[in-house]
Amino acid sequence: MNKRIVFSAAIGIIAIGVLWSKAEALTHSKPETAPIVASPSTKPTPKPSPEPSVAPSGGPTEPTKQPIEEPSVKPTDKPTGKPTPTGNINPPVKQPVKPADITALLAANLPELNFKKDSDGKIIVTNTSSNYILVNKKRMLSSTYVPKDLTVPNVPFSFSGSSPKKQMRREAALALESLFKAAKKDKIDLKAVSGYRSYATQKSIFQSNSDKKGEEVANRTSARPGQSEHQTGLAMDVSSASAGYDLVEKFGETTEGKWLAKHAAEHGFIIRFLKGKESITGYSYEPWHIRYIGKEVAKDITNKKVTLEQYFDTISATVNK
Protein backbone atom coordinates (compact mmCIF):
# COMPACT_ATOMS: atom_id res chain seq x y z
CA MET A 1 0.00 0.00 0.00
CA ASN A 2 2.75 2.36 0.92
CA LYS A 3 4.78 1.46 -2.20
CA ARG A 4 1.84 2.46 -4.51
CA ILE A 5 1.48 5.80 -2.82
CA VAL A 6 5.17 6.50 -3.12
CA PHE A 7 5.23 5.46 -6.83
CA SER A 8 2.20 7.62 -7.69
CA ALA A 9 3.70 10.61 -5.94
CA ALA A 10 6.95 10.19 -7.84
CA ILE A 11 5.12 10.13 -11.17
CA GLY A 12 3.15 13.21 -10.24
CA ILE A 13 6.30 15.10 -9.33
CA ILE A 14 7.90 14.15 -12.63
CA ALA A 15 4.80 15.28 -14.61
CA ILE A 16 4.75 18.60 -12.77
CA GLY A 17 8.42 19.12 -13.62
CA VAL A 18 7.84 18.46 -17.28
CA LEU A 19 4.92 20.89 -17.44
CA TRP A 20 6.97 23.50 -15.57
CA SER A 21 9.81 23.19 -18.09
CA LYS A 22 7.48 23.66 -21.07
CA ALA A 23 5.96 26.72 -19.46
CA GLU A 24 9.41 28.23 -18.96
CA ALA A 25 10.33 27.54 -22.58
CA LEU A 26 7.18 29.27 -23.85
CA THR A 27 7.76 32.27 -21.61
CA HIS A 28 11.31 32.97 -22.92
CA SER A 29 10.76 32.17 -26.67
CA LYS A 30 10.81 34.97 -29.46
CA PRO A 31 7.51 36.37 -30.63
CA GLU A 32 5.99 34.99 -33.81
CA THR A 33 5.79 38.55 -35.27
CA ALA A 34 9.58 38.84 -35.56
CA PRO A 35 10.68 39.87 -39.12
CA ILE A 36 11.50 37.06 -41.44
CA VAL A 37 14.67 37.37 -43.51
CA ALA A 38 13.84 36.88 -47.18
CA SER A 39 15.73 34.23 -48.98
CA PRO A 40 18.02 35.36 -51.85
CA SER A 41 16.34 35.78 -55.25
CA THR A 42 17.10 33.21 -57.90
CA LYS A 43 16.99 35.90 -60.64
CA PRO A 44 20.40 37.08 -61.93
CA THR A 45 21.49 40.56 -60.95
CA PRO A 46 21.35 42.88 -64.04
CA LYS A 47 24.70 44.18 -65.25
CA PRO A 48 25.32 47.91 -65.09
CA SER A 49 24.37 49.70 -68.32
CA PRO A 50 25.87 52.93 -69.65
CA GLU A 51 22.37 54.00 -70.62
CA PRO A 52 20.12 55.53 -67.92
CA SER A 53 17.88 52.93 -66.31
CA VAL A 54 14.19 53.33 -65.66
CA ALA A 55 13.45 54.28 -62.07
CA PRO A 56 11.39 51.85 -59.98
CA SER A 57 7.82 52.70 -59.19
CA GLY A 58 8.74 54.06 -55.81
CA GLY A 59 11.34 56.44 -57.30
CA PRO A 60 15.05 56.60 -56.46
CA THR A 61 16.39 58.55 -53.51
CA GLU A 62 18.35 60.74 -56.01
CA PRO A 63 17.10 62.02 -59.40
CA THR A 64 18.24 59.99 -62.38
CA LYS A 65 20.11 62.07 -65.00
CA GLN A 66 18.60 61.84 -68.46
CA PRO A 67 20.77 62.30 -71.60
CA ILE A 68 20.35 65.59 -73.51
CA GLU A 69 19.40 64.86 -77.11
CA GLU A 70 20.31 67.31 -79.88
CA PRO A 71 17.34 68.18 -82.09
CA SER A 72 17.60 66.60 -85.50
CA VAL A 73 16.63 68.01 -88.89
CA LYS A 74 13.95 66.08 -90.68
CA PRO A 75 14.63 65.16 -94.32
CA THR A 76 11.53 67.09 -95.29
CA ASP A 77 12.75 70.34 -93.79
CA LYS A 78 13.03 73.06 -96.43
CA PRO A 79 16.45 74.68 -96.76
CA THR A 80 16.50 78.16 -95.36
CA GLY A 81 20.06 79.24 -95.83
CA LYS A 82 20.36 79.66 -92.01
CA PRO A 83 22.34 77.40 -89.63
CA THR A 84 20.35 74.34 -88.62
CA PRO A 85 20.21 73.14 -84.95
CA THR A 86 23.07 70.72 -85.75
CA GLY A 87 25.28 73.55 -87.00
CA ASN A 88 25.10 72.69 -90.69
CA ILE A 89 24.11 75.32 -93.24
CA ASN A 90 21.51 74.32 -95.80
CA PRO A 91 21.77 75.74 -99.33
CA PRO A 92 19.80 79.00 -99.56
CA VAL A 93 16.51 78.99 -101.37
CA LYS A 94 16.89 81.10 -104.47
CA GLN A 95 14.37 83.89 -104.30
CA PRO A 96 13.06 85.75 -107.35
CA VAL A 97 15.02 88.88 -108.12
CA LYS A 98 12.94 91.98 -107.44
CA PRO A 99 13.06 95.09 -109.64
CA ALA A 100 14.92 96.97 -106.89
CA ASP A 101 17.56 94.24 -106.88
CA ILE A 102 17.92 94.44 -110.65
CA THR A 103 18.41 98.19 -110.42
CA ALA A 104 21.17 97.69 -107.86
CA LEU A 105 22.67 94.97 -110.05
CA LEU A 106 22.89 97.28 -113.05
CA ALA A 107 23.80 100.49 -111.22
CA ALA A 108 27.53 99.92 -111.64
CA ASN A 109 27.09 99.06 -115.31
CA LEU A 110 25.17 102.13 -116.46
CA PRO A 111 26.40 103.24 -119.90
CA GLU A 112 27.27 106.75 -118.69
CA LEU A 113 29.67 105.27 -116.12
CA ASN A 114 31.53 102.92 -118.41
CA PHE A 115 33.21 104.67 -121.31
CA LYS A 116 36.16 106.72 -122.39
CA LYS A 117 36.78 108.83 -125.46
CA ASP A 118 39.55 108.07 -127.91
CA SER A 119 41.65 110.63 -129.77
CA ASP A 120 38.90 110.98 -132.37
CA GLY A 121 36.23 111.68 -129.76
CA LYS A 122 34.54 108.29 -130.22
CA ILE A 123 32.95 106.69 -127.16
CA ILE A 124 34.75 103.45 -126.28
CA VAL A 125 33.04 101.16 -123.76
CA THR A 126 35.14 100.04 -120.81
CA ASN A 127 33.07 97.38 -118.99
CA THR A 128 33.94 94.78 -121.62
CA SER A 129 33.96 91.84 -119.16
CA SER A 130 30.40 92.53 -118.00
CA ASN A 131 27.30 90.78 -119.33
CA TYR A 132 25.60 94.19 -119.17
CA ILE A 133 27.82 95.94 -121.69
CA LEU A 134 25.96 98.22 -124.10
CA VAL A 135 27.37 98.41 -127.63
CA ASN A 136 25.59 100.30 -130.41
CA LYS A 137 26.20 102.95 -133.03
CA LYS A 138 27.15 105.48 -130.37
CA ARG A 139 29.18 103.18 -128.11
CA MET A 140 32.01 101.16 -129.60
CA LEU A 141 34.49 98.44 -128.74
CA SER A 142 38.16 99.06 -129.37
CA SER A 143 39.74 97.51 -132.45
CA THR A 144 41.93 95.32 -130.24
CA TYR A 145 39.23 93.90 -127.97
CA VAL A 146 38.86 90.10 -127.96
CA PRO A 147 36.91 88.26 -125.21
CA LYS A 148 39.20 86.09 -123.06
CA ASP A 149 36.84 83.17 -122.48
CA LEU A 150 35.60 82.31 -125.97
CA THR A 151 34.40 78.74 -126.42
CA VAL A 152 32.27 76.73 -128.85
CA PRO A 153 28.81 75.82 -127.48
CA ASN A 154 27.66 72.25 -127.96
CA VAL A 155 24.77 73.05 -130.31
CA PRO A 156 24.05 72.29 -133.98
CA PHE A 157 25.29 74.83 -136.50
CA SER A 158 24.02 75.60 -139.99
CA PHE A 159 27.48 74.90 -141.41
CA SER A 160 30.24 72.35 -140.86
CA GLY A 161 33.88 72.77 -140.03
CA SER A 162 35.57 75.03 -137.51
CA SER A 163 35.14 78.79 -137.51
CA PRO A 164 35.59 81.66 -135.03
CA LYS A 165 31.92 82.54 -135.52
CA LYS A 166 30.99 79.34 -133.69
CA GLN A 167 32.35 80.87 -130.53
CA MET A 168 30.74 82.74 -127.66
CA ARG A 169 31.84 83.79 -124.22
CA ARG A 170 31.64 80.81 -121.89
CA GLU A 171 28.59 81.87 -119.84
CA ALA A 172 26.67 82.79 -122.98
CA ALA A 173 27.69 79.50 -124.64
CA LEU A 174 26.34 77.47 -121.72
CA ALA A 175 23.09 79.47 -121.84
CA LEU A 176 22.79 78.78 -125.56
CA GLU A 177 23.16 75.06 -124.90
CA SER A 178 20.32 75.31 -122.37
CA LEU A 179 18.17 77.18 -124.89
CA PHE A 180 18.75 74.64 -127.66
CA LYS A 181 18.10 71.74 -125.27
CA ALA A 182 14.72 73.26 -124.36
CA ALA A 183 13.91 73.79 -128.03
CA LYS A 184 14.71 70.16 -128.85
CA LYS A 185 12.47 69.02 -125.99
CA ASP A 186 9.65 71.04 -127.57
CA LYS A 187 10.51 69.55 -130.99
CA ILE A 188 11.81 72.88 -132.27
CA ASP A 189 14.72 72.61 -134.70
CA LEU A 190 17.10 75.54 -134.30
CA LYS A 191 20.62 75.99 -135.60
CA ALA A 192 23.27 78.52 -134.72
CA VAL A 193 24.53 80.60 -137.65
CA SER A 194 26.95 83.27 -136.45
CA GLY A 195 28.43 84.16 -133.08
CA TYR A 196 31.69 85.94 -132.34
CA ARG A 197 33.16 88.25 -134.96
CA SER A 198 36.41 90.12 -134.59
CA TYR A 199 36.80 93.82 -135.37
CA ALA A 200 38.55 92.89 -138.62
CA THR A 201 35.81 90.44 -139.65
CA GLN A 202 33.07 93.00 -139.00
CA LYS A 203 35.00 95.58 -141.01
CA SER A 204 35.09 93.19 -143.96
CA ILE A 205 31.35 92.36 -143.66
CA PHE A 206 30.30 95.99 -143.50
CA GLN A 207 32.46 96.91 -146.46
CA SER A 208 31.03 94.04 -148.52
CA ASN A 209 27.42 95.05 -147.71
CA SER A 210 28.23 98.66 -148.40
CA ASP A 211 29.66 97.78 -151.80
CA LYS A 212 26.55 95.76 -152.68
CA LYS A 213 23.74 97.85 -151.17
CA GLY A 214 25.25 101.24 -150.54
CA GLU A 215 26.52 102.54 -147.20
CA GLU A 216 23.17 103.88 -146.01
CA VAL A 217 21.39 100.56 -146.47
CA ALA A 218 24.36 98.62 -145.13
CA ASN A 219 24.29 100.76 -141.98
CA ARG A 220 20.71 99.62 -141.26
CA THR A 221 21.38 95.92 -141.74
CA SER A 222 24.93 95.49 -140.50
CA ALA A 223 27.18 97.17 -137.96
CA ARG A 224 30.28 99.14 -138.57
CA PRO A 225 33.46 97.66 -137.07
CA GLY A 226 33.52 98.18 -133.32
CA GLN A 227 29.74 98.70 -133.18
CA SER A 228 28.72 95.05 -133.42
CA GLU A 229 27.45 93.01 -130.48
CA HIS A 230 29.03 90.00 -132.12
CA GLN A 231 32.44 91.31 -131.09
CA THR A 232 31.36 91.11 -127.42
CA GLY A 233 30.95 87.33 -127.69
CA LEU A 234 27.46 87.63 -126.16
CA ALA A 235 25.40 87.43 -129.38
CA MET A 236 24.38 84.61 -131.70
CA ASP A 237 22.34 84.61 -134.89
CA VAL A 238 19.89 81.69 -135.00
CA SER A 239 17.75 80.27 -137.80
CA SER A 240 15.86 77.16 -138.89
CA ALA A 241 15.19 74.95 -141.88
CA SER A 242 11.81 76.67 -142.35
CA ALA A 243 13.74 79.87 -143.10
CA GLY A 244 16.39 78.08 -145.16
CA TYR A 245 18.84 78.77 -142.30
CA ASP A 246 19.02 82.31 -143.62
CA LEU A 247 19.02 85.46 -141.51
CA VAL A 248 15.78 86.87 -142.84
CA GLU A 249 12.85 88.73 -141.30
CA LYS A 250 10.38 85.96 -142.15
CA PHE A 251 12.11 83.79 -139.53
CA GLY A 252 10.11 85.73 -136.95
CA GLU A 253 6.87 84.35 -138.43
CA THR A 254 7.97 80.72 -138.38
CA THR A 255 7.10 78.28 -135.60
CA GLU A 256 10.75 78.28 -134.60
CA GLY A 257 11.04 82.07 -134.61
CA LYS A 258 7.93 82.46 -132.45
CA TRP A 259 9.17 79.84 -130.02
CA LEU A 260 12.51 81.65 -129.77
CA ALA A 261 10.86 85.01 -129.05
CA LYS A 262 8.73 83.40 -126.33
CA HIS A 263 11.40 81.34 -124.57
CA ALA A 264 14.73 83.12 -125.14
CA ALA A 265 14.49 85.11 -121.89
CA GLU A 266 14.07 81.94 -119.84
CA HIS A 267 17.68 81.18 -120.72
CA GLY A 268 19.04 84.72 -120.43
CA PHE A 269 18.64 86.01 -124.00
CA ILE A 270 16.72 88.90 -125.53
CA ILE A 271 15.72 89.62 -129.11
CA ARG A 272 18.05 92.57 -129.42
CA PHE A 273 16.59 94.44 -132.40
CA LEU A 274 12.81 94.60 -132.06
CA LYS A 275 10.21 95.41 -134.66
CA GLY A 276 9.05 99.02 -134.47
CA LYS A 277 12.14 100.07 -132.50
CA GLU A 278 14.40 100.79 -135.49
CA SER A 279 14.67 104.49 -134.64
CA ILE A 280 16.06 103.57 -131.21
CA THR A 281 18.40 100.71 -132.08
CA GLY A 282 19.42 102.07 -135.47
CA TYR A 283 18.94 98.64 -137.05
CA SER A 284 16.16 96.86 -138.89
CA TYR A 285 14.11 94.18 -137.12
CA GLU A 286 16.22 91.06 -136.58
CA PRO A 287 14.23 88.20 -135.05
CA TRP A 288 17.28 85.94 -135.42
CA HIS A 289 19.73 88.03 -133.38
CA ILE A 290 19.73 87.02 -129.71
CA ARG A 291 21.88 88.68 -127.07
CA TYR A 292 22.84 87.11 -123.72
CA ILE A 293 22.39 89.35 -120.67
CA GLY A 294 21.33 86.96 -117.88
CA LYS A 295 17.95 85.53 -116.92
CA GLU A 296 16.69 88.18 -114.49
CA VAL A 297 17.42 91.15 -116.73
CA ALA A 298 16.34 89.30 -119.90
CA LYS A 299 12.96 88.47 -118.39
CA ASP A 300 12.45 92.03 -117.20
CA ILE A 301 13.33 93.52 -120.59
CA THR A 302 11.13 91.03 -122.44
CA ASN A 303 8.17 91.65 -120.14
CA LYS A 304 8.51 95.41 -120.64
CA LYS A 305 8.89 95.01 -124.43
CA VAL A 306 11.66 97.57 -124.60
CA THR A 307 15.08 97.76 -126.19
CA LEU A 308 18.29 97.50 -124.21
CA GLU A 309 18.81 101.24 -124.72
CA GLN A 310 15.38 102.08 -123.30
CA TYR A 311 15.89 99.73 -120.42
CA PHE A 312 19.16 101.35 -119.39
CA ASP A 313 17.57 104.78 -119.69
CA THR A 314 14.92 103.73 -117.18
CA ILE A 315 17.50 102.25 -114.79
CA SER A 316 19.62 105.39 -115.07
CA ALA A 317 16.63 107.63 -114.28
CA THR A 318 15.80 105.53 -111.22
CA VAL A 319 19.36 105.56 -109.89
CA ASN A 320 19.84 109.27 -110.47
CA LYS A 321 16.61 110.47 -108.86
CSV table of C-alpha atoms in Angstrom, one decimal:
chain,number,residue,atom,x,y,z
A,1,MET,CA,0.0,0.0,0.0
A,2,ASN,CA,2.7,2.4,0.9
A,3,LYS,CA,4.8,1.5,-2.2
A,4,ARG,CA,1.8,2.5,-4.5
A,5,ILE,CA,1.5,5.8,-2.8
A,6,VAL,CA,5.2,6.5,-3.1
A,7,PHE,CA,5.2,5.5,-6.8
A,8,SER,CA,2.2,7.6,-7.7
A,9,ALA,CA,3.7,10.6,-5.9
A,10,ALA,CA,7.0,10.2,-7.8
A,11,ILE,CA,5.1,10.1,-11.2
A,12,GLY,CA,3.1,13.2,-10.2
A,13,ILE,CA,6.3,15.1,-9.3
A,14,ILE,CA,7.9,14.1,-12.6
A,15,ALA,CA,4.8,15.3,-14.6
A,16,ILE,CA,4.8,18.6,-12.8
A,17,GLY,CA,8.4,19.1,-13.6
A,18,VAL,CA,7.8,18.5,-17.3
A,19,LEU,CA,4.9,20.9,-17.4
A,20,TRP,CA,7.0,23.5,-15.6
A,21,SER,CA,9.8,23.2,-18.1
A,22,LYS,CA,7.5,23.7,-21.1
A,23,ALA,CA,6.0,26.7,-19.5
A,24,GLU,CA,9.4,28.2,-19.0
A,25,ALA,CA,10.3,27.5,-22.6
A,26,LEU,CA,7.2,29.3,-23.8
A,27,THR,CA,7.8,32.3,-21.6
A,28,HIS,CA,11.3,33.0,-22.9
A,29,SER,CA,10.8,32.2,-26.7
A,30,LYS,CA,10.8,35.0,-29.5
A,31,PRO,CA,7.5,36.4,-30.6
A,32,GLU,CA,6.0,35.0,-33.8
A,33,THR,CA,5.8,38.6,-35.3
A,34,ALA,CA,9.6,38.8,-35.6
A,35,PRO,CA,10.7,39.9,-39.1
A,36,ILE,CA,11.5,37.1,-41.4
A,37,VAL,CA,14.7,37.4,-43.5
A,38,ALA,CA,13.8,36.9,-47.2
A,39,SER,CA,15.7,34.2,-49.0
A,40,PRO,CA,18.0,35.4,-51.8
A,41,SER,CA,16.3,35.8,-55.3
A,42,THR,CA,17.1,33.2,-57.9
A,43,LYS,CA,17.0,35.9,-60.6
A,44,PRO,CA,20.4,37.1,-61.9
A,45,THR,CA,21.5,40.6,-61.0
A,46,PRO,CA,21.3,42.9,-64.0
A,47,LYS,CA,24.7,44.2,-65.3
A,48,PRO,CA,25.3,47.9,-65.1
A,49,SER,CA,24.4,49.7,-68.3
A,50,PRO,CA,25.9,52.9,-69.6
A,51,GLU,CA,22.4,54.0,-70.6
A,52,PRO,CA,20.1,55.5,-67.9
A,53,SER,CA,17.9,52.9,-66.3
A,54,VAL,CA,14.2,53.3,-65.7
A,55,ALA,CA,13.5,54.3,-62.1
A,56,PRO,CA,11.4,51.9,-60.0
A,57,SER,CA,7.8,52.7,-59.2
A,58,GLY,CA,8.7,54.1,-55.8
A,59,GLY,CA,11.3,56.4,-57.3
A,60,PRO,CA,15.0,56.6,-56.5
A,61,THR,CA,16.4,58.5,-53.5
A,62,GLU,CA,18.4,60.7,-56.0
A,63,PRO,CA,17.1,62.0,-59.4
A,64,THR,CA,18.2,60.0,-62.4
A,65,LYS,CA,20.1,62.1,-65.0
A,66,GLN,CA,18.6,61.8,-68.5
A,67,PRO,CA,20.8,62.3,-71.6
A,68,ILE,CA,20.4,65.6,-73.5
A,69,GLU,CA,19.4,64.9,-77.1
A,70,GLU,CA,20.3,67.3,-79.9
A,71,PRO,CA,17.3,68.2,-82.1
A,72,SER,CA,17.6,66.6,-85.5
A,73,VAL,CA,16.6,68.0,-88.9
A,74,LYS,CA,13.9,66.1,-90.7
A,75,PRO,CA,14.6,65.2,-94.3
A,76,THR,CA,11.5,67.1,-95.3
A,77,ASP,CA,12.7,70.3,-93.8
A,78,LYS,CA,13.0,73.1,-96.4
A,79,PRO,CA,16.4,74.7,-96.8
A,80,THR,CA,16.5,78.2,-95.4
A,81,GLY,CA,20.1,79.2,-95.8
A,82,LYS,CA,20.4,79.7,-92.0
A,83,PRO,CA,22.3,77.4,-89.6
A,84,THR,CA,20.3,74.3,-88.6
A,85,PRO,CA,20.2,73.1,-85.0
A,86,THR,CA,23.1,70.7,-85.7
A,87,GLY,CA,25.3,73.5,-87.0
A,88,ASN,CA,25.1,72.7,-90.7
A,89,ILE,CA,24.1,75.3,-93.2
A,90,ASN,CA,21.5,74.3,-95.8
A,91,PRO,CA,21.8,75.7,-99.3
A,92,PRO,CA,19.8,79.0,-99.6
A,93,VAL,CA,16.5,79.0,-101.4
A,94,LYS,CA,16.9,81.1,-104.5
A,95,GLN,CA,14.4,83.9,-104.3
A,96,PRO,CA,13.1,85.7,-107.4
A,97,VAL,CA,15.0,88.9,-108.1
A,98,LYS,CA,12.9,92.0,-107.4
A,99,PRO,CA,13.1,95.1,-109.6
A,100,ALA,CA,14.9,97.0,-106.9
A,101,ASP,CA,17.6,94.2,-106.9
A,102,ILE,CA,17.9,94.4,-110.6
A,103,THR,CA,18.4,98.2,-110.4
A,104,ALA,CA,21.2,97.7,-107.9
A,105,LEU,CA,22.7,95.0,-110.1
A,106,LEU,CA,22.9,97.3,-113.1
A,107,ALA,CA,23.8,100.5,-111.2
A,108,ALA,CA,27.5,99.9,-111.6
A,109,ASN,CA,27.1,99.1,-115.3
A,110,LEU,CA,25.2,102.1,-116.5
A,111,PRO,CA,26.4,103.2,-119.9
A,112,GLU,CA,27.3,106.7,-118.7
A,113,LEU,CA,29.7,105.3,-116.1
A,114,ASN,CA,31.5,102.9,-118.4
A,115,PHE,CA,33.2,104.7,-121.3
A,116,LYS,CA,36.2,106.7,-122.4
A,117,LYS,CA,36.8,108.8,-125.5
A,118,ASP,CA,39.5,108.1,-127.9
A,119,SER,CA,41.6,110.6,-129.8
A,120,ASP,CA,38.9,111.0,-132.4
A,121,GLY,CA,36.2,111.7,-129.8
A,122,LYS,CA,34.5,108.3,-130.2
A,123,ILE,CA,33.0,106.7,-127.2
A,124,ILE,CA,34.7,103.4,-126.3
A,125,VAL,CA,33.0,101.2,-123.8
A,126,THR,CA,35.1,100.0,-120.8
A,127,ASN,CA,33.1,97.4,-119.0
A,128,THR,CA,33.9,94.8,-121.6
A,129,SER,CA,34.0,91.8,-119.2
A,130,SER,CA,30.4,92.5,-118.0
A,131,ASN,CA,27.3,90.8,-119.3
A,132,TYR,CA,25.6,94.2,-119.2
A,133,ILE,CA,27.8,95.9,-121.7
A,134,LEU,CA,26.0,98.2,-124.1
A,135,VAL,CA,27.4,98.4,-127.6
A,136,ASN,CA,25.6,100.3,-130.4
A,137,LYS,CA,26.2,102.9,-133.0
A,138,LYS,CA,27.2,105.5,-130.4
A,139,ARG,CA,29.2,103.2,-128.1
A,140,MET,CA,32.0,101.2,-129.6
A,141,LEU,CA,34.5,98.4,-128.7
A,142,SER,CA,38.2,99.1,-129.4
A,143,SER,CA,39.7,97.5,-132.4
A,144,THR,CA,41.9,95.3,-130.2
A,145,TYR,CA,39.2,93.9,-128.0
A,146,VAL,CA,38.9,90.1,-128.0
A,147,PRO,CA,36.9,88.3,-125.2
A,148,LYS,CA,39.2,86.1,-123.1
A,149,ASP,CA,36.8,83.2,-122.5
A,150,LEU,CA,35.6,82.3,-126.0
A,151,THR,CA,34.4,78.7,-126.4
A,152,VAL,CA,32.3,76.7,-128.9
A,153,PRO,CA,28.8,75.8,-127.5
A,154,ASN,CA,27.7,72.2,-128.0
A,155,VAL,CA,24.8,73.1,-130.3
A,156,PRO,CA,24.0,72.3,-134.0
A,157,PHE,CA,25.3,74.8,-136.5
A,158,SER,CA,24.0,75.6,-140.0
A,159,PHE,CA,27.5,74.9,-141.4
A,160,SER,CA,30.2,72.3,-140.9
A,161,GLY,CA,33.9,72.8,-140.0
A,162,SER,CA,35.6,75.0,-137.5
A,163,SER,CA,35.1,78.8,-137.5
A,164,PRO,CA,35.6,81.7,-135.0
A,165,LYS,CA,31.9,82.5,-135.5
A,166,LYS,CA,31.0,79.3,-133.7
A,167,GLN,CA,32.4,80.9,-130.5
A,168,MET,CA,30.7,82.7,-127.7
A,169,ARG,CA,31.8,83.8,-124.2
A,170,ARG,CA,31.6,80.8,-121.9
A,171,GLU,CA,28.6,81.9,-119.8
A,172,ALA,CA,26.7,82.8,-123.0
A,173,ALA,CA,27.7,79.5,-124.6
A,174,LEU,CA,26.3,77.5,-121.7
A,175,ALA,CA,23.1,79.5,-121.8
A,176,LEU,CA,22.8,78.8,-125.6
A,177,GLU,CA,23.2,75.1,-124.9
A,178,SER,CA,20.3,75.3,-122.4
A,179,LEU,CA,18.2,77.2,-124.9
A,180,PHE,CA,18.8,74.6,-127.7
A,181,LYS,CA,18.1,71.7,-125.3
A,182,ALA,CA,14.7,73.3,-124.4
A,183,ALA,CA,13.9,73.8,-128.0
A,184,LYS,CA,14.7,70.2,-128.8
A,185,LYS,CA,12.5,69.0,-126.0
A,186,ASP,CA,9.7,71.0,-127.6
A,187,LYS,CA,10.5,69.6,-131.0
A,188,ILE,CA,11.8,72.9,-132.3
A,189,ASP,CA,14.7,72.6,-134.7
A,190,LEU,CA,17.1,75.5,-134.3
A,191,LYS,CA,20.6,76.0,-135.6
A,192,ALA,CA,23.3,78.5,-134.7
A,193,VAL,CA,24.5,80.6,-137.6
A,194,SER,CA,26.9,83.3,-136.5
A,195,GLY,CA,28.4,84.2,-133.1
A,196,TYR,CA,31.7,85.9,-132.3
A,197,ARG,CA,33.2,88.3,-135.0
A,198,SER,CA,36.4,90.1,-134.6
A,199,TYR,CA,36.8,93.8,-135.4
A,200,ALA,CA,38.6,92.9,-138.6
A,201,THR,CA,35.8,90.4,-139.6
A,202,GLN,CA,33.1,93.0,-139.0
A,203,LYS,CA,35.0,95.6,-141.0
A,204,SER,CA,35.1,93.2,-144.0
A,205,ILE,CA,31.4,92.4,-143.7
A,206,PHE,CA,30.3,96.0,-143.5
A,207,GLN,CA,32.5,96.9,-146.5
A,208,SER,CA,31.0,94.0,-148.5
A,209,ASN,CA,27.4,95.0,-147.7
A,210,SER,CA,28.2,98.7,-148.4
A,211,ASP,CA,29.7,97.8,-151.8
A,212,LYS,CA,26.5,95.8,-152.7
A,213,LYS,CA,23.7,97.9,-151.2
A,214,GLY,CA,25.2,101.2,-150.5
A,215,GLU,CA,26.5,102.5,-147.2
A,216,GLU,CA,23.2,103.9,-146.0
A,217,VAL,CA,21.4,100.6,-146.5
A,218,ALA,CA,24.4,98.6,-145.1
A,219,ASN,CA,24.3,100.8,-142.0
A,220,ARG,CA,20.7,99.6,-141.3
A,221,THR,CA,21.4,95.9,-141.7
A,222,SER,CA,24.9,95.5,-140.5
A,223,ALA,CA,27.2,97.2,-138.0
A,224,ARG,CA,30.3,99.1,-138.6
A,225,PRO,CA,33.5,97.7,-137.1
A,226,GLY,CA,33.5,98.2,-133.3
A,227,GLN,CA,29.7,98.7,-133.2
A,228,SER,CA,28.7,95.0,-133.4
A,229,GLU,CA,27.5,93.0,-130.5
A,230,HIS,CA,29.0,90.0,-132.1
A,231,GLN,CA,32.4,91.3,-131.1
A,232,THR,CA,31.4,91.1,-127.4
A,233,GLY,CA,30.9,87.3,-127.7
A,234,LEU,CA,27.5,87.6,-126.2
A,235,ALA,CA,25.4,87.4,-129.4
A,236,MET,CA,24.4,84.6,-131.7
A,237,ASP,CA,22.3,84.6,-134.9
A,238,VAL,CA,19.9,81.7,-135.0
A,239,SER,CA,17.8,80.3,-137.8
A,240,SER,CA,15.9,77.2,-138.9
A,241,ALA,CA,15.2,74.9,-141.9
A,242,SER,CA,11.8,76.7,-142.3
A,243,ALA,CA,13.7,79.9,-143.1
A,244,GLY,CA,16.4,78.1,-145.2
A,245,TYR,CA,18.8,78.8,-142.3
A,246,ASP,CA,19.0,82.3,-143.6
A,247,LEU,CA,19.0,85.5,-141.5
A,248,VAL,CA,15.8,86.9,-142.8
A,249,GLU,CA,12.9,88.7,-141.3
A,250,LYS,CA,10.4,86.0,-142.2
A,251,PHE,CA,12.1,83.8,-139.5
A,252,GLY,CA,10.1,85.7,-136.9
A,253,GLU,CA,6.9,84.4,-138.4
A,254,THR,CA,8.0,80.7,-138.4
A,255,THR,CA,7.1,78.3,-135.6
A,256,GLU,CA,10.7,78.3,-134.6
A,257,GLY,CA,11.0,82.1,-134.6
A,258,LYS,CA,7.9,82.5,-132.5
A,259,TRP,CA,9.2,79.8,-130.0
A,260,LEU,CA,12.5,81.7,-129.8
A,261,ALA,CA,10.9,85.0,-129.0
A,262,LYS,CA,8.7,83.4,-126.3
A,263,HIS,CA,11.4,81.3,-124.6
A,264,ALA,CA,14.7,83.1,-125.1
A,265,ALA,CA,14.5,85.1,-121.9
A,266,GLU,CA,14.1,81.9,-119.8
A,267,HIS,CA,17.7,81.2,-120.7
A,268,GLY,CA,19.0,84.7,-120.4
A,269,PHE,CA,18.6,86.0,-124.0
A,270,ILE,CA,16.7,88.9,-125.5
A,271,ILE,CA,15.7,89.6,-129.1
A,272,ARG,CA,18.1,92.6,-129.4
A,273,PHE,CA,16.6,94.4,-132.4
A,274,LEU,CA,12.8,94.6,-132.1
A,275,LYS,CA,10.2,95.4,-134.7
A,276,GLY,CA,9.1,99.0,-134.5
A,277,LYS,CA,12.1,100.1,-132.5
A,278,GLU,CA,14.4,100.8,-135.5
A,279,SER,CA,14.7,104.5,-134.6
A,280,ILE,CA,16.1,103.6,-131.2
A,281,THR,CA,18.4,100.7,-132.1
A,282,GLY,CA,19.4,102.1,-135.5
A,283,TYR,CA,18.9,98.6,-137.0
A,284,SER,CA,16.2,96.9,-138.9
A,285,TYR,CA,14.1,94.2,-137.1
A,286,GLU,CA,16.2,91.1,-136.6
A,287,PRO,CA,14.2,88.2,-135.0
A,288,TRP,CA,17.3,85.9,-135.4
A,289,HIS,CA,19.7,88.0,-133.4
A,290,ILE,CA,19.7,87.0,-129.7
A,291,ARG,CA,21.9,88.7,-127.1
A,292,TYR,CA,22.8,87.1,-123.7
A,293,ILE,CA,22.4,89.3,-120.7
A,294,GLY,CA,21.3,87.0,-117.9
A,295,LYS,CA,17.9,85.5,-116.9
A,296,GLU,CA,16.7,88.2,-114.5
A,297,VAL,CA,17.4,91.2,-116.7
A,298,ALA,CA,16.3,89.3,-119.9
A,299,LYS,CA,13.0,88.5,-118.4
A,300,ASP,CA,12.4,92.0,-117.2
A,301,ILE,CA,13.3,93.5,-120.6
A,302,THR,CA,11.1,91.0,-122.4
A,303,ASN,CA,8.2,91.6,-120.1
A,304,LYS,CA,8.5,95.4,-120.6
A,305,LYS,CA,8.9,95.0,-124.4
A,306,VAL,CA,11.7,97.6,-124.6
A,307,THR,CA,15.1,97.8,-126.2
A,308,LEU,CA,18.3,97.5,-124.2
A,309,GLU,CA,18.8,101.2,-124.7
A,310,GLN,CA,15.4,102.1,-123.3
A,311,TYR,CA,15.9,99.7,-120.4
A,312,PHE,CA,19.2,101.3,-119.4
A,313,ASP,CA,17.6,104.8,-119.7
A,314,THR,CA,14.9,103.7,-117.2
A,315,ILE,CA,17.5,102.3,-114.8
A,316,SER,CA,19.6,105.4,-115.1
A,317,ALA,CA,16.6,107.6,-114.3
A,318,THR,CA,15.8,105.5,-111.2
A,319,VAL,CA,19.4,105.6,-109.9
A,320,ASN,CA,19.8,109.3,-110.5
A,321,LYS,CA,16.6,110.5,-108.9
